[in-house]
mmCIF file of C-alpha atoms in Angstrom:
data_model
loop_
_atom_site.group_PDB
_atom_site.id
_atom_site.type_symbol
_atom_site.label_atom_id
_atom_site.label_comp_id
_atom_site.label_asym_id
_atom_site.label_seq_id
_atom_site.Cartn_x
_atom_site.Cartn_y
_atom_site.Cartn_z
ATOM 1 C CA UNK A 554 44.638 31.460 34.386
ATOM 2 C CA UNK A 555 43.453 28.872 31.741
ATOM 3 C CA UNK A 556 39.763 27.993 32.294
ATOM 4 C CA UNK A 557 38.174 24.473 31.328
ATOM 5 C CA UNK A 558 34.760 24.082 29.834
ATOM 6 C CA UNK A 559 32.406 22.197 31.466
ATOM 7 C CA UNK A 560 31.264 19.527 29.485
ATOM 8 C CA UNK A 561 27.131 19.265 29.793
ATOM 9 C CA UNK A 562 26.253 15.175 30.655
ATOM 10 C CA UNK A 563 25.284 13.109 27.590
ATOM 11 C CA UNK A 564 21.756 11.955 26.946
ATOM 12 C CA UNK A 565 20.915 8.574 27.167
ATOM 13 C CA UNK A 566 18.233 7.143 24.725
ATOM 14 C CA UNK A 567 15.199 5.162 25.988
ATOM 15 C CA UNK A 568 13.284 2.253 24.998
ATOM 16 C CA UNK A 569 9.918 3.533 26.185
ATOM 17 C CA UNK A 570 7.882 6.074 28.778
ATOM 18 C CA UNK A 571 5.310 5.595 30.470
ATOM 19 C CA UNK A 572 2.787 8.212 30.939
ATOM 20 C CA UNK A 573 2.642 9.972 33.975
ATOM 21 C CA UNK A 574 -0.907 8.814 35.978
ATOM 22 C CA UNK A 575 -1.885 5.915 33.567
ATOM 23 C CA UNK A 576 -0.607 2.475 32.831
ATOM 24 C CA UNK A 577 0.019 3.171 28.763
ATOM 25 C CA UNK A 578 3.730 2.944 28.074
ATOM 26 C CA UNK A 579 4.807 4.664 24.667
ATOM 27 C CA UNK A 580 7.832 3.165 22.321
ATOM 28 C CA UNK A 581 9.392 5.154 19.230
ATOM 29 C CA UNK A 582 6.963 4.585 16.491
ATOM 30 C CA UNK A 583 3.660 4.723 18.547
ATOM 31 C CA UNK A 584 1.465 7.667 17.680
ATOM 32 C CA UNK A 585 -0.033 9.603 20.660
ATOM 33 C CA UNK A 586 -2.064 12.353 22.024
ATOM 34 C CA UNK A 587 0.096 15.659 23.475
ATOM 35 C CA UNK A 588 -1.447 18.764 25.606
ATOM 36 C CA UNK A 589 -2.183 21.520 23.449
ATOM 37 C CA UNK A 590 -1.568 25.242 24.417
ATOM 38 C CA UNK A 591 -4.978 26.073 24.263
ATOM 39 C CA UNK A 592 -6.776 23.669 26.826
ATOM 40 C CA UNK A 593 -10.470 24.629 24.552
ATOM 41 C CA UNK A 594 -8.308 22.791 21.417
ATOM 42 C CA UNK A 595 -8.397 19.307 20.861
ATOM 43 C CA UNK A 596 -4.920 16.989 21.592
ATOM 44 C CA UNK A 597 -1.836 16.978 18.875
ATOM 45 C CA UNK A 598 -1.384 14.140 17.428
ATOM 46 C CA UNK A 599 2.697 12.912 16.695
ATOM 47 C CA UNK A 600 4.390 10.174 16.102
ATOM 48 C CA UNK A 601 7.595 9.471 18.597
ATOM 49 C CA UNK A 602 10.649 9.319 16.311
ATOM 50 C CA UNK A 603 13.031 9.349 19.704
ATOM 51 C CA UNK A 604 12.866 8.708 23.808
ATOM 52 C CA UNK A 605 15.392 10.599 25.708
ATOM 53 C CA UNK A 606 16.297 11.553 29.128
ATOM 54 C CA UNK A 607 18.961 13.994 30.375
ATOM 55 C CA UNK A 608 21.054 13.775 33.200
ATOM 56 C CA UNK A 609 18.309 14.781 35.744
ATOM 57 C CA UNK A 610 16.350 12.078 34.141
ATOM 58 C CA UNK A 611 13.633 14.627 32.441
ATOM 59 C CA UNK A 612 12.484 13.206 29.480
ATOM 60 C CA UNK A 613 11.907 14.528 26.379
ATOM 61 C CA UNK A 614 10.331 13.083 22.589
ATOM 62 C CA UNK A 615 11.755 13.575 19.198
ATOM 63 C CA UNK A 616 8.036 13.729 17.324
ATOM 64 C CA UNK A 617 6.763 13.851 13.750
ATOM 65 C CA UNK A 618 3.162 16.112 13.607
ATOM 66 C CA UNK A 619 0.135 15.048 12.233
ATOM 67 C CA UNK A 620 -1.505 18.354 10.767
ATOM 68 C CA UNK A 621 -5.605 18.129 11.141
ATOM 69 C CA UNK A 622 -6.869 19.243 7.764
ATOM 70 C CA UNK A 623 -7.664 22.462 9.379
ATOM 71 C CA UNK A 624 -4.459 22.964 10.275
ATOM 72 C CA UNK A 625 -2.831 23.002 6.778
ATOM 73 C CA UNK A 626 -2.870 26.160 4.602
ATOM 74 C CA UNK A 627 -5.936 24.791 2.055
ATOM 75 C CA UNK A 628 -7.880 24.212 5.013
ATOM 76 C CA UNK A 629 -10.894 21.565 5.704
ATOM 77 C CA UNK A 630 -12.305 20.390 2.551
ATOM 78 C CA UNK A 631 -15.694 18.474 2.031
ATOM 79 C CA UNK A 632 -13.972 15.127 1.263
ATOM 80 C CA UNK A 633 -11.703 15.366 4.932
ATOM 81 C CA UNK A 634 -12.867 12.953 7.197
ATOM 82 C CA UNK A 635 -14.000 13.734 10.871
ATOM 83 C CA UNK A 636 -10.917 11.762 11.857
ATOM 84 C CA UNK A 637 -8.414 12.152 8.815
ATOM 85 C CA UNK A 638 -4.669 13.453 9.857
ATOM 86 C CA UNK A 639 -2.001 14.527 7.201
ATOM 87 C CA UNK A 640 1.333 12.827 8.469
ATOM 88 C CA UNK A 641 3.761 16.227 8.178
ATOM 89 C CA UNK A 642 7.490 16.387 7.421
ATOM 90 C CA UNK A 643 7.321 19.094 10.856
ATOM 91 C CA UNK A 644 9.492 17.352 13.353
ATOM 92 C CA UNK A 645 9.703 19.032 17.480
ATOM 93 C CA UNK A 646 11.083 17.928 20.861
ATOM 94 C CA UNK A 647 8.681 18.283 23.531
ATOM 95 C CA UNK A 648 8.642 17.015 27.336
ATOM 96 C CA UNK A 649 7.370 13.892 27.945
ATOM 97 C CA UNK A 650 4.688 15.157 30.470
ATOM 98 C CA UNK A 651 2.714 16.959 27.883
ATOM 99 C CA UNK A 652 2.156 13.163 26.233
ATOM 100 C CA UNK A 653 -2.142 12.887 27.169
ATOM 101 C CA UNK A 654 -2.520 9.597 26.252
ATOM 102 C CA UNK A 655 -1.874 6.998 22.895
ATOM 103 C CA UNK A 656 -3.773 6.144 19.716
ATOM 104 C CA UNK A 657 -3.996 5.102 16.097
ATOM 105 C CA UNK A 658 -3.313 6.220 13.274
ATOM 106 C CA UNK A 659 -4.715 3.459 10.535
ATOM 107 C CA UNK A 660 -4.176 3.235 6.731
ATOM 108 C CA UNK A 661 -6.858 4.769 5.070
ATOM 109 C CA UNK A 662 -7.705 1.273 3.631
ATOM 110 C CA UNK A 663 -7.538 -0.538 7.424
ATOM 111 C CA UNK A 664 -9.818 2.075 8.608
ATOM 112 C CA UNK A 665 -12.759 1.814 6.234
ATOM 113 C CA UNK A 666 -12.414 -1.648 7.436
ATOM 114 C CA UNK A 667 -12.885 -0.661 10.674
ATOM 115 C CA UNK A 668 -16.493 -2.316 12.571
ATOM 116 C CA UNK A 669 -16.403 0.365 15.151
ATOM 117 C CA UNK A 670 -14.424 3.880 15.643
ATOM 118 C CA UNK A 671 -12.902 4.241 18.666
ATOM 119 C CA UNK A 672 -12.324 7.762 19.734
ATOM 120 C CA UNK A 673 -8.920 7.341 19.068
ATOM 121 C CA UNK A 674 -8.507 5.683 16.131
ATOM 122 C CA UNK A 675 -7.486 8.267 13.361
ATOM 123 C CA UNK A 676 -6.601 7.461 9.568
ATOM 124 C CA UNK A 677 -3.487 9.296 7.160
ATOM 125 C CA UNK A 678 -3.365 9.127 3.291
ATOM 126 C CA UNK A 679 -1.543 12.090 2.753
ATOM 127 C CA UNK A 680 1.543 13.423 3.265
ATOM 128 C CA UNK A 681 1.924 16.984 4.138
ATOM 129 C CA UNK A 682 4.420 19.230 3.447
ATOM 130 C CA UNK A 683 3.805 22.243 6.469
ATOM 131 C CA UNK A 684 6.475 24.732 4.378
ATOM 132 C CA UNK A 685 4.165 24.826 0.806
ATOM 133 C CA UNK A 686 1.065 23.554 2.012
ATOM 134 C CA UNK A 687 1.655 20.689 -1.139
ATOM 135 C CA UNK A 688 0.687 17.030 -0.475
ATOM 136 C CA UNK A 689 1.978 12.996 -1.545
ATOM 137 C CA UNK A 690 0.155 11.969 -3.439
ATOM 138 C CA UNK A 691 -1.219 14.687 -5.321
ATOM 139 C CA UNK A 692 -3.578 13.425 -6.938
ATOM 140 C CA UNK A 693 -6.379 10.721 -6.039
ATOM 141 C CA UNK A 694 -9.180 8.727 -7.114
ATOM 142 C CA UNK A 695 -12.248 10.494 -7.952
ATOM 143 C CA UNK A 696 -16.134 9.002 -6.851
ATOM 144 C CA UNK A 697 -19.772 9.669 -8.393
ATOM 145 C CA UNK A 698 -20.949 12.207 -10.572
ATOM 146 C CA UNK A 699 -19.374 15.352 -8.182
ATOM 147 C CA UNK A 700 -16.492 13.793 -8.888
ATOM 148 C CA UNK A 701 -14.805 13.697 -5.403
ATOM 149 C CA UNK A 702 -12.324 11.864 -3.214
ATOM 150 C CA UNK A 703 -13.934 9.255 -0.710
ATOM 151 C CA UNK A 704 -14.949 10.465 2.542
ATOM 152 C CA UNK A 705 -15.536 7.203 4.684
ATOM 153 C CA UNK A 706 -17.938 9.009 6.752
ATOM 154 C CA UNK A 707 -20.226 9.478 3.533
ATOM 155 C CA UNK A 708 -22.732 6.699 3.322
ATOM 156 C CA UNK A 709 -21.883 5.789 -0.868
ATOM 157 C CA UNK A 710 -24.223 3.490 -2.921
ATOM 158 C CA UNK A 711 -22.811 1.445 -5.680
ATOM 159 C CA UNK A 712 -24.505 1.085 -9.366
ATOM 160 C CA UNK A 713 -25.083 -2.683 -10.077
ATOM 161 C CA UNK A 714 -24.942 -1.888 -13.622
ATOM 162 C CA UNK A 715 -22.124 0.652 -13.984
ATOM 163 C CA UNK A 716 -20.069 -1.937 -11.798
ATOM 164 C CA UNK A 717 -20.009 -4.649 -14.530
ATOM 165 C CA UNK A 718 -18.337 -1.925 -16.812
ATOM 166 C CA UNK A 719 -16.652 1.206 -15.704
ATOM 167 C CA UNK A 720 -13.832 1.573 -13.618
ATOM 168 C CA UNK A 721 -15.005 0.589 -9.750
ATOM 169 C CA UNK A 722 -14.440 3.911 -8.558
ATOM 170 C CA UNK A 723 -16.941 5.364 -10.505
ATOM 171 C CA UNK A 724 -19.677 2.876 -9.758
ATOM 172 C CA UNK A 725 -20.066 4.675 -6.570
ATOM 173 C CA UNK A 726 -22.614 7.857 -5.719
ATOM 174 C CA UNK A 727 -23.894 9.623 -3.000
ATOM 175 C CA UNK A 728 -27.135 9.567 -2.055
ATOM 176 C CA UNK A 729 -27.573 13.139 -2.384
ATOM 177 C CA UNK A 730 -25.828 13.259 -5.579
ATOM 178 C CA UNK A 731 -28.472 10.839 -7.130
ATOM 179 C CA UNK A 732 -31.169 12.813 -5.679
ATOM 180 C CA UNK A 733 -32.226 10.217 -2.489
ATOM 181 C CA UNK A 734 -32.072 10.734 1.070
ATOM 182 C CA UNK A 735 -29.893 9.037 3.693
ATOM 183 C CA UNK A 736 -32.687 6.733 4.758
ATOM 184 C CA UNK A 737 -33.989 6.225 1.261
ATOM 185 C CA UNK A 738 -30.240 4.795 0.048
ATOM 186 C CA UNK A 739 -30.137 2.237 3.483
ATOM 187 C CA UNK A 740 -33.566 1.096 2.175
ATOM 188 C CA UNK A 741 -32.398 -0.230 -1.270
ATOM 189 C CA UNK A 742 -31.987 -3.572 -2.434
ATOM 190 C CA UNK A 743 -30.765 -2.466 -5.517
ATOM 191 C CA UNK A 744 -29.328 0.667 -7.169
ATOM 192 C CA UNK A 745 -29.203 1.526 -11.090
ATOM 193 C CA UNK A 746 -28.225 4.885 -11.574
ATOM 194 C CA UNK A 747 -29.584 7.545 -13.914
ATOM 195 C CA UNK A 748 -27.265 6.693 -17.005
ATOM 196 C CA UNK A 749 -27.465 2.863 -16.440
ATOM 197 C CA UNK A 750 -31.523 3.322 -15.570
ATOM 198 C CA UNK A 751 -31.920 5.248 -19.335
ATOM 199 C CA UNK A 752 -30.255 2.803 -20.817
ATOM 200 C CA UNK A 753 -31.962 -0.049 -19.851
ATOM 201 C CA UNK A 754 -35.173 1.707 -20.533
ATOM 202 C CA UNK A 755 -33.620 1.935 -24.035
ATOM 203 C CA UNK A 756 -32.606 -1.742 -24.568
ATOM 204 C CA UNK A 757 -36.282 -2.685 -23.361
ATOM 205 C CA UNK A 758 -37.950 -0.400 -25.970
ATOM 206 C CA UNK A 759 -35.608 -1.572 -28.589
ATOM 207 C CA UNK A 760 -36.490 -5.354 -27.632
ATOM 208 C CA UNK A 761 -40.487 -4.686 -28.214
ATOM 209 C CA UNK A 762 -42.389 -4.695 -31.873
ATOM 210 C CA UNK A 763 -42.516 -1.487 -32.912
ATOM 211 C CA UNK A 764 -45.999 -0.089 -33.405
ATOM 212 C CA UNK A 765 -45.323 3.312 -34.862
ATOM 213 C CA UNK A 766 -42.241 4.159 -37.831
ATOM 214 C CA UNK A 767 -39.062 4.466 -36.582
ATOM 215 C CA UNK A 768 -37.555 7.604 -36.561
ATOM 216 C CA UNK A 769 -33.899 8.357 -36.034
ATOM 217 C CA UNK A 770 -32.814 8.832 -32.212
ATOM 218 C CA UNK A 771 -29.672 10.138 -31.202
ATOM 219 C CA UNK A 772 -28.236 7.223 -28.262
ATOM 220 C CA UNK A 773 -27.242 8.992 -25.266
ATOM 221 C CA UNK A 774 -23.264 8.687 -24.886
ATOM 222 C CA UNK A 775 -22.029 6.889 -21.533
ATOM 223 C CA UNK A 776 -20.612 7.706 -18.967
ATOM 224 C CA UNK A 777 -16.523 8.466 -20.187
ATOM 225 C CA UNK A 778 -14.491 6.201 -17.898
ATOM 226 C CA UNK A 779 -11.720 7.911 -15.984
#
């Protein structure tokens, strides 16, 4: 006796889903907020790549994974931002019902132009690859004298004088950095830093009638741009 395979339904592909108990409805290319294993860890974040239900009508999402830089093999580093995600090349299906809820995921530009963080409003400006641990782009733009990436949650001054000159990234410091606190750097009007403050202090001694021979002085090099 010849037997016939069954053939399984086909999937049909959805426009959206709405998540169960709320009024949010998700479409491929929103980012949400998915159930973790651990209920003491905070939500996944993904982005839905696909919507699709089987022939019982459960639903399931094709997502892409944001990695929290805690997550990836280098770990949290002192430039990470409280809400910085690395978009991953780690693709999953999951069930629609772990899906928590929706939110952002801004440019890094768009969010340090954000007025007010929202708790979900996240930023990406790396790509992460989950397999080597390696990111795109490797390399980025360095700030102050620690010569570090920008972390928007750092409160940065910038150097009236060094701005006129140097390369703009460089024209910004940390408070601590420059040896101020916090409150100190809000105060300010204006901010010279060290290099720009000596050589002003230079130019003004040159400038006055000397009273005294002049002996030879070795000029302090600037600051090499980057």
């Amino acid at each position: 006796m010849q037997l016939m395979a069954k053939t399984k339904p086909g999937k049909k592909d959805l426009d959206s889903y709405s998540i169960k108990g709320t009024n949010k409805v998700v479409k491929v290319g929103d980012c949400v907020l998915m159930r973790p294993a651990e209920s003491e860890k905070p939500p996944y974040v993904a982005r839905v790549e696909k919507i699709e239900a089987d022939h019982r009508n459960n639903v399931r999402v094709r997502v892409r994974w944001y990695y929290r830089p805690e997550e990836s093999i280098g770990g949290r580093r002192q430039f990470h931002g409280a809400k910085e995600l690395f978009l991953s090349d780690h693709y999953d299906v999951q069930s629609a019902h772990t899906i928590e809820g929706k939110c952002t995921v801004h440019s890094f530009k768009n969010y340090t132009k954000l007025e007010n963080v929202g708790a979900e409003d996240y930023f990406c400006r790396f790509e992460y690859k989950a397999a080597t641990g390696g990111f795109t782009p490797d390399r980025v733009a360095v700030y102050c004298k620690c010569e570090m990436p920008y972390n928007p949650d750092d409160l940065m001054v910038q150097c009236e004088g060094c701005k006129d000159w140097q390369w703009f990234f460089t024209s910004w410091f940390h408070p601590s950095c420059m040896g101020m606190t916090i409150e100190q750097a809000k105060k300010l009007d204006h901010f010279l830093c060290s290099d720009c403050v000596s050589e002003n202090d230079a130019k003004r001694s040159m400038n006055g009638f000397p009273t005294s021979p002049v002996s030879e002085a070795k000029a302090e090099p600037k600051r090499r741009k980057r």
